[in-house]
PDB file of C-alpha atoms in Angstrom:
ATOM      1  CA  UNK A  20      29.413 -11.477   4.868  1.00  0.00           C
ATOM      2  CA  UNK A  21      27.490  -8.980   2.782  1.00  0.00           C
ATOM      3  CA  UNK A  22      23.911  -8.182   2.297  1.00  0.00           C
ATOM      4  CA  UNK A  23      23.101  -6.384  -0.858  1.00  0.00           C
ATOM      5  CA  UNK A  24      19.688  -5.040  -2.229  1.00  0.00           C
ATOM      6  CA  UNK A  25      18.203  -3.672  -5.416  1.00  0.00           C
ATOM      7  CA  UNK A  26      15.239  -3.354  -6.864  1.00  0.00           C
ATOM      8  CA  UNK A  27      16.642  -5.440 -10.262  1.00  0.00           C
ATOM      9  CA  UNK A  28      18.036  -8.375 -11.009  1.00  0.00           C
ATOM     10  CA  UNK A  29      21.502  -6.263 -11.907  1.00  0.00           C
ATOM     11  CA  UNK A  30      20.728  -6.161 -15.463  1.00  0.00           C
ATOM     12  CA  UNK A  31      20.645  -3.074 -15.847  1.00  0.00           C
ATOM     13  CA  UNK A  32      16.837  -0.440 -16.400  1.00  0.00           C
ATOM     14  CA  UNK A  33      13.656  -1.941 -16.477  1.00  0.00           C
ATOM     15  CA  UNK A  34      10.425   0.012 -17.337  1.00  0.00           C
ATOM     16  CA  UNK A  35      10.018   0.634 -13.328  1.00  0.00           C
ATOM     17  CA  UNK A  36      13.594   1.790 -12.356  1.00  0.00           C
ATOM     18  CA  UNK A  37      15.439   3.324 -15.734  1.00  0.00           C
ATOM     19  CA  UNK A  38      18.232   4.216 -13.925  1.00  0.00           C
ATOM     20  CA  UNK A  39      19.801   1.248 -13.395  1.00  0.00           C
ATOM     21  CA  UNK A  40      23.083   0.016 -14.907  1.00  0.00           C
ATOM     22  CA  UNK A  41      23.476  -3.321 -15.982  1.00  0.00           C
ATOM     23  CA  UNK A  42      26.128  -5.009 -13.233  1.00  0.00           C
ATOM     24  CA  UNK A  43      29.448  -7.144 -15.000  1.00  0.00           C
ATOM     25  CA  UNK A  44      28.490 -11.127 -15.003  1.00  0.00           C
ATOM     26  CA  UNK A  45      31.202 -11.627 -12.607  1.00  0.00           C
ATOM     27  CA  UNK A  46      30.105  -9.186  -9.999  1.00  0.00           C
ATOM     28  CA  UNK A  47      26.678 -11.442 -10.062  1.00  0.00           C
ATOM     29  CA  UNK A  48      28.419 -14.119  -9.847  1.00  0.00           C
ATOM     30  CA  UNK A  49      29.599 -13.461  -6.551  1.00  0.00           C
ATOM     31  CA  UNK A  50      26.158 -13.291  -4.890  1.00  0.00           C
ATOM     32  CA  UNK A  51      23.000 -15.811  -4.458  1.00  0.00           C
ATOM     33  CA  UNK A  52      20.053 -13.814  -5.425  1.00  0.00           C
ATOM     34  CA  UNK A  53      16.827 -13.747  -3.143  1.00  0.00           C
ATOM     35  CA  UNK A  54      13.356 -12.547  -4.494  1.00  0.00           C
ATOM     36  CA  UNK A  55      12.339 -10.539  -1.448  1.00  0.00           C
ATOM     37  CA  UNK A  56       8.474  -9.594  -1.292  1.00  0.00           C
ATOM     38  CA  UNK A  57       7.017  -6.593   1.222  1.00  0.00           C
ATOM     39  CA  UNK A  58       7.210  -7.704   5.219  1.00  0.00           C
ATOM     40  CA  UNK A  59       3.801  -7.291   5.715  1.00  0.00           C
ATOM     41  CA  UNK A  60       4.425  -7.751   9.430  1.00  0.00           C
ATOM     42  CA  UNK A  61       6.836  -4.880   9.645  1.00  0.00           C
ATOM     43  CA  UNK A  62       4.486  -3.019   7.383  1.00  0.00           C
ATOM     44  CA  UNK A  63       1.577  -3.511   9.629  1.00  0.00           C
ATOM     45  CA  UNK A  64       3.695  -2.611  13.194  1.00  0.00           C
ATOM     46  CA  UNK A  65       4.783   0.971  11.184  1.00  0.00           C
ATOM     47  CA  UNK A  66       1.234   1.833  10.498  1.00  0.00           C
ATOM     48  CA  UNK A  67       0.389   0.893  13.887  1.00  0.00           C
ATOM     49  CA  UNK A  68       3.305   2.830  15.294  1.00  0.00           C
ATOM     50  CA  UNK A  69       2.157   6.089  13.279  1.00  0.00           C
ATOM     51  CA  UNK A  70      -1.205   6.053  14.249  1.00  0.00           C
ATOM     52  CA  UNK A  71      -0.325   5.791  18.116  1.00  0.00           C
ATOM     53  CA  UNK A  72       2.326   8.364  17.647  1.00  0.00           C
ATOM     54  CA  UNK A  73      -0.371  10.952  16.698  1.00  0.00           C
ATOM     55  CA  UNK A  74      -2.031  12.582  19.515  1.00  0.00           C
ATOM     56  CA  UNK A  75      -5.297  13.209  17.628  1.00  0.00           C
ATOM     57  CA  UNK A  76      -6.197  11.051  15.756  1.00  0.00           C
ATOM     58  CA  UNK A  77     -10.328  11.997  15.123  1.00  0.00           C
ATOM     59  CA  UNK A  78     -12.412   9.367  13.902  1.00  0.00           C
ATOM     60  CA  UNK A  79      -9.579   7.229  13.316  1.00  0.00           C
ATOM     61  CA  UNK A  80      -9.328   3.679  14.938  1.00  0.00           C
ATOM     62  CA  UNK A  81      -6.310   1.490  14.912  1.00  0.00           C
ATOM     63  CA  UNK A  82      -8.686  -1.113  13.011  1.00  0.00           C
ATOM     64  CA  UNK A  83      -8.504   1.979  10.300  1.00  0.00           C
ATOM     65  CA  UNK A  84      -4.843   1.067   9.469  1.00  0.00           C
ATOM     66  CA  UNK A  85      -5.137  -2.057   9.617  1.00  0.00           C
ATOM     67  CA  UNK A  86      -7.847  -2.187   7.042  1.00  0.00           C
ATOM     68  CA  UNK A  87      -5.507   0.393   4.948  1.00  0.00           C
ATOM     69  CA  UNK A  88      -2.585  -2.389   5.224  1.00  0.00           C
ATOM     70  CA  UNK A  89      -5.040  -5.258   3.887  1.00  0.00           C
ATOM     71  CA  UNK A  90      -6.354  -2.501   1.097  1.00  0.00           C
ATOM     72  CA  UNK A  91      -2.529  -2.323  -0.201  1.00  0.00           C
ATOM     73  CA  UNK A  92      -2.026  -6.388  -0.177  1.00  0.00           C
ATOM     74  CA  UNK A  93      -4.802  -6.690  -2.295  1.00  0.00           C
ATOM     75  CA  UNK A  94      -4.037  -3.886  -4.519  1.00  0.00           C
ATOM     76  CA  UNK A  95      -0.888  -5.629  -5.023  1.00  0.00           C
ATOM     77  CA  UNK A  96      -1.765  -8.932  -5.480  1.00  0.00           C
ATOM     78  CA  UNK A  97      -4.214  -7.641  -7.942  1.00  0.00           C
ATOM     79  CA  UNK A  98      -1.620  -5.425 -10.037  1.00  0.00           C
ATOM     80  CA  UNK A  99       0.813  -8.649 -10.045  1.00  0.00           C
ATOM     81  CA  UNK A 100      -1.956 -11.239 -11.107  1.00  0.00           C
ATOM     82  CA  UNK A 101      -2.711  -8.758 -14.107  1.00  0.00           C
ATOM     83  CA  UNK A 102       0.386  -7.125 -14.973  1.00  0.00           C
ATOM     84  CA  UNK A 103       0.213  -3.935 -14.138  1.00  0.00           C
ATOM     85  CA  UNK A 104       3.287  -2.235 -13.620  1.00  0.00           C
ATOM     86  CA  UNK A 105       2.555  -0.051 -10.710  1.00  0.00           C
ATOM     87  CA  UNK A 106       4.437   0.482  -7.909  1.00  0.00           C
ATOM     88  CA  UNK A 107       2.228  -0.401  -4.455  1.00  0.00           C
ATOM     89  CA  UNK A 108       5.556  -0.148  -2.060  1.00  0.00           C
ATOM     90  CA  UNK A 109       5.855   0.064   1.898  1.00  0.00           C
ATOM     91  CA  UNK A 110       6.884   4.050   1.492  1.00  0.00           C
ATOM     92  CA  UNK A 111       3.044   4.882  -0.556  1.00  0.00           C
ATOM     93  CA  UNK A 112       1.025   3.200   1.968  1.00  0.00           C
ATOM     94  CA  UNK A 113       2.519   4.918   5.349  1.00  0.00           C
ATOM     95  CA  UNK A 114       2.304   8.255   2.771  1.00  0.00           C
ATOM     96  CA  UNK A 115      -1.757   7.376   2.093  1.00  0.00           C
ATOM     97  CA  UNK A 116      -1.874   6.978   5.753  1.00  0.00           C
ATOM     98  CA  UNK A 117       0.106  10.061   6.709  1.00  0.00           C
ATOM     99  CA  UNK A 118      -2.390  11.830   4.245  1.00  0.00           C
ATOM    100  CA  UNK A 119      -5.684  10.521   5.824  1.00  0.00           C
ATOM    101  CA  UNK A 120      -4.369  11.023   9.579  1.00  0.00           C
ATOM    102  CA  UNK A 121      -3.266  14.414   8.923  1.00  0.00           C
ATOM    103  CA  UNK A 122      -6.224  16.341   7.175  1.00  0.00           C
ATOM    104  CA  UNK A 123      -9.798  15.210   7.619  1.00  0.00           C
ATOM    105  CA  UNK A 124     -10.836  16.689   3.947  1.00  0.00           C
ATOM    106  CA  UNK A 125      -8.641  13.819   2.217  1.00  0.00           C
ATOM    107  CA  UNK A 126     -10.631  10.644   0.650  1.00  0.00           C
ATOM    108  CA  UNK A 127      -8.987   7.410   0.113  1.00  0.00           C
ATOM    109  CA  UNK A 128      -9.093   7.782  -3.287  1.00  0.00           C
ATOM    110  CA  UNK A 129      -7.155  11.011  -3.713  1.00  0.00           C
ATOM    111  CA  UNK A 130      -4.659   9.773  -1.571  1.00  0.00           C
ATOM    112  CA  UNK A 131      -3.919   6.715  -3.471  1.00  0.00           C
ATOM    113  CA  UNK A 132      -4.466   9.009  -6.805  1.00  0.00           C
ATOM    114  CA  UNK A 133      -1.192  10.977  -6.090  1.00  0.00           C
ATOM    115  CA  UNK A 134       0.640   8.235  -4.193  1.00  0.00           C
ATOM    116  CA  UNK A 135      -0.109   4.661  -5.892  1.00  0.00           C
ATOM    117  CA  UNK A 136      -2.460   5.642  -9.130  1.00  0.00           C
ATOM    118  CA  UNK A 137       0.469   8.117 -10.647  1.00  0.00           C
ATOM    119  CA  UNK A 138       0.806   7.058 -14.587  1.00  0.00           C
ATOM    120  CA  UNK A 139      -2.262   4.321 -14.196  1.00  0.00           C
ATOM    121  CA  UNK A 140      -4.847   4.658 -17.031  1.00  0.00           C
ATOM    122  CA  UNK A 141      -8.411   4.918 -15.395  1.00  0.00           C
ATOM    123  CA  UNK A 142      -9.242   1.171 -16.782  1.00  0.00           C
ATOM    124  CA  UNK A 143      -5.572  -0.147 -15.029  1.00  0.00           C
ATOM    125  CA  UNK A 144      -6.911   2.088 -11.768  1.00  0.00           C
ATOM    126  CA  UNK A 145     -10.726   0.456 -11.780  1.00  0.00           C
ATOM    127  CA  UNK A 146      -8.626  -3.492 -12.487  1.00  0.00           C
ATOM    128  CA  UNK A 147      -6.405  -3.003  -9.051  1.00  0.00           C
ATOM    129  CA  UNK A 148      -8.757  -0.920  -7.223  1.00  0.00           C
ATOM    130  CA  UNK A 149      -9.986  -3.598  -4.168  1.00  0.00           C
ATOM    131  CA  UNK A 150     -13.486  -2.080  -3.068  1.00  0.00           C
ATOM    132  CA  UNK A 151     -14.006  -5.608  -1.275  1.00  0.00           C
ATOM    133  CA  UNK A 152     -11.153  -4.471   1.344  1.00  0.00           C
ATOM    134  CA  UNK A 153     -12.308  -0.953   1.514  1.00  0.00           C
ATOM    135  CA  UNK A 154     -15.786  -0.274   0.796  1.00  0.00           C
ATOM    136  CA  UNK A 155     -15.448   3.543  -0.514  1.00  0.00           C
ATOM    137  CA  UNK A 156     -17.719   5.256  -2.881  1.00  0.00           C
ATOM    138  CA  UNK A 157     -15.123   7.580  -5.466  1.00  0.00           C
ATOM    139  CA  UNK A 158     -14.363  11.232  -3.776  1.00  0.00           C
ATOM    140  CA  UNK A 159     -16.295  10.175  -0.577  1.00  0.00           C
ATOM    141  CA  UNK A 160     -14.621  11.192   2.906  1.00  0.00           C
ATOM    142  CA  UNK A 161     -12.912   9.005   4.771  1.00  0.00           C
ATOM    143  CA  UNK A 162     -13.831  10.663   7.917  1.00  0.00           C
ATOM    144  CA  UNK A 163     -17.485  10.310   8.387  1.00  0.00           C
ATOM    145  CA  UNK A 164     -20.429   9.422  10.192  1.00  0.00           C
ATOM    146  CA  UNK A 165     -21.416   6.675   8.059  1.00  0.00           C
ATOM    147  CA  UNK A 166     -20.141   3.387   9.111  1.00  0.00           C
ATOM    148  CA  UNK A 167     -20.127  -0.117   7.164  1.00  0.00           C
ATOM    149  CA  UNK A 168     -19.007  -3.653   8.310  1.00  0.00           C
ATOM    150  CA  UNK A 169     -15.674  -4.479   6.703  1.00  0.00           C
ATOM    151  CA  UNK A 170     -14.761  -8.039   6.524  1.00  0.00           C
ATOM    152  CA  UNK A 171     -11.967  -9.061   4.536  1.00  0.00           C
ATOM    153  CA  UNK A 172      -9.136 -11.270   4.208  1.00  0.00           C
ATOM    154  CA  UNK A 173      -5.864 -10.818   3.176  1.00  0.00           C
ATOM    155  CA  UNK A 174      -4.358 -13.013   0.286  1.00  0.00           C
ATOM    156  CA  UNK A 175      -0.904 -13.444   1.951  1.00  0.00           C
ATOM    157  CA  UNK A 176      -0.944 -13.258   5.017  1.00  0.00           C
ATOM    158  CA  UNK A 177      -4.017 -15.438   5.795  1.00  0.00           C
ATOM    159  CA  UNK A 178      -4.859 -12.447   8.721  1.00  0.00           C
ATOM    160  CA  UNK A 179      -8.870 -11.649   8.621  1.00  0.00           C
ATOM    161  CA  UNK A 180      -9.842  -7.947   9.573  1.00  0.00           C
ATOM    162  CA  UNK A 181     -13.752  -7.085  10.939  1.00  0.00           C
ATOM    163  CA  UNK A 182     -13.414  -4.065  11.512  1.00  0.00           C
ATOM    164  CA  UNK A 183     -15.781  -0.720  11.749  1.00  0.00           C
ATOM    165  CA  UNK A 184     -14.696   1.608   8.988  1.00  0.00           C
ATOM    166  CA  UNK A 185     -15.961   5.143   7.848  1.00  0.00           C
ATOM    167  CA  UNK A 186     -17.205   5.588   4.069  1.00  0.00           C
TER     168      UNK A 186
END
């Protein structure tokens, strides 16, 4: 038995992964095809995992990450619902989260700007931008004294996060 994955359908580039070569009908033929979303789950237990493996962590709390992981669900389902091809992937939210646990000075919104926002058009960035999940005012700290309530709940996985978060 064999397990395959790509990130198309095998018929050949798209306008996310131009690379790709179109696969012969045959070769397709040979394999059931499985439209395979994000593991949230797994997602969630890597942020969780990164922020425990750091031994400072400042300001930070755990509830942090998970508010980060319910930010990128939304972002997604957001950029699906309205057809915006950008790319919202496991590897750019434990980057934005690398970013923010690593240096103090970073905002949310410059990490997603050179991680998640790369190509967008301001107007595409403002439509899948989820300020209910994260309440951040544009170029504002993450690390702060400040504090707001942050309630939200996630589209997918049905999970709700209260959680103490730093604008």
């Amino acid at each position: 038995q064999v397990v395959a994955t790509m990130n198309t359908w095998g018929n050949g580039a798209t306008r996310e992964y131009v690379g790709r070569c179109a696969q012969d009908a045959a070769l397709l033929n040979e394999f059931c095809f499985l439209d395979w979303g994000y593991d949230t789950r797994f997602e969630l237990l890597l942020l969780e995992r990164l922020f425990h493996s750091y031994k400072s962590t400042a300001d930070y709390k755990i509830e942090h990450m998970h508010i980060l992981h319910a930010l990128f669900q939304a972002m997604r389902h957001k950029a699906s619902a309205q057809g915006i091809r950008c790319i919202i992937s496991t590897r750019n939210l434990i980057n934005v989260a690398k970013l923010l646990l690593n240096n103090n000075e970073w905002s949310i919104d410059k990490a997603l700007r050179i991680n998640v926002y790369k190509g967008l058009k301001e107007e595409e960035i403002k439509r899948i931008e989820a300020p209910e999940v994260w309440t951040v005012k544009r170029e504002k700290k993450f690390k702060s004294d400040e504090h707001v309530k942050v309630v939200s709940s996630s589209p997918f996985t049905g999970m709700e996060h209260n959680a103490t978060c730093p604008i």
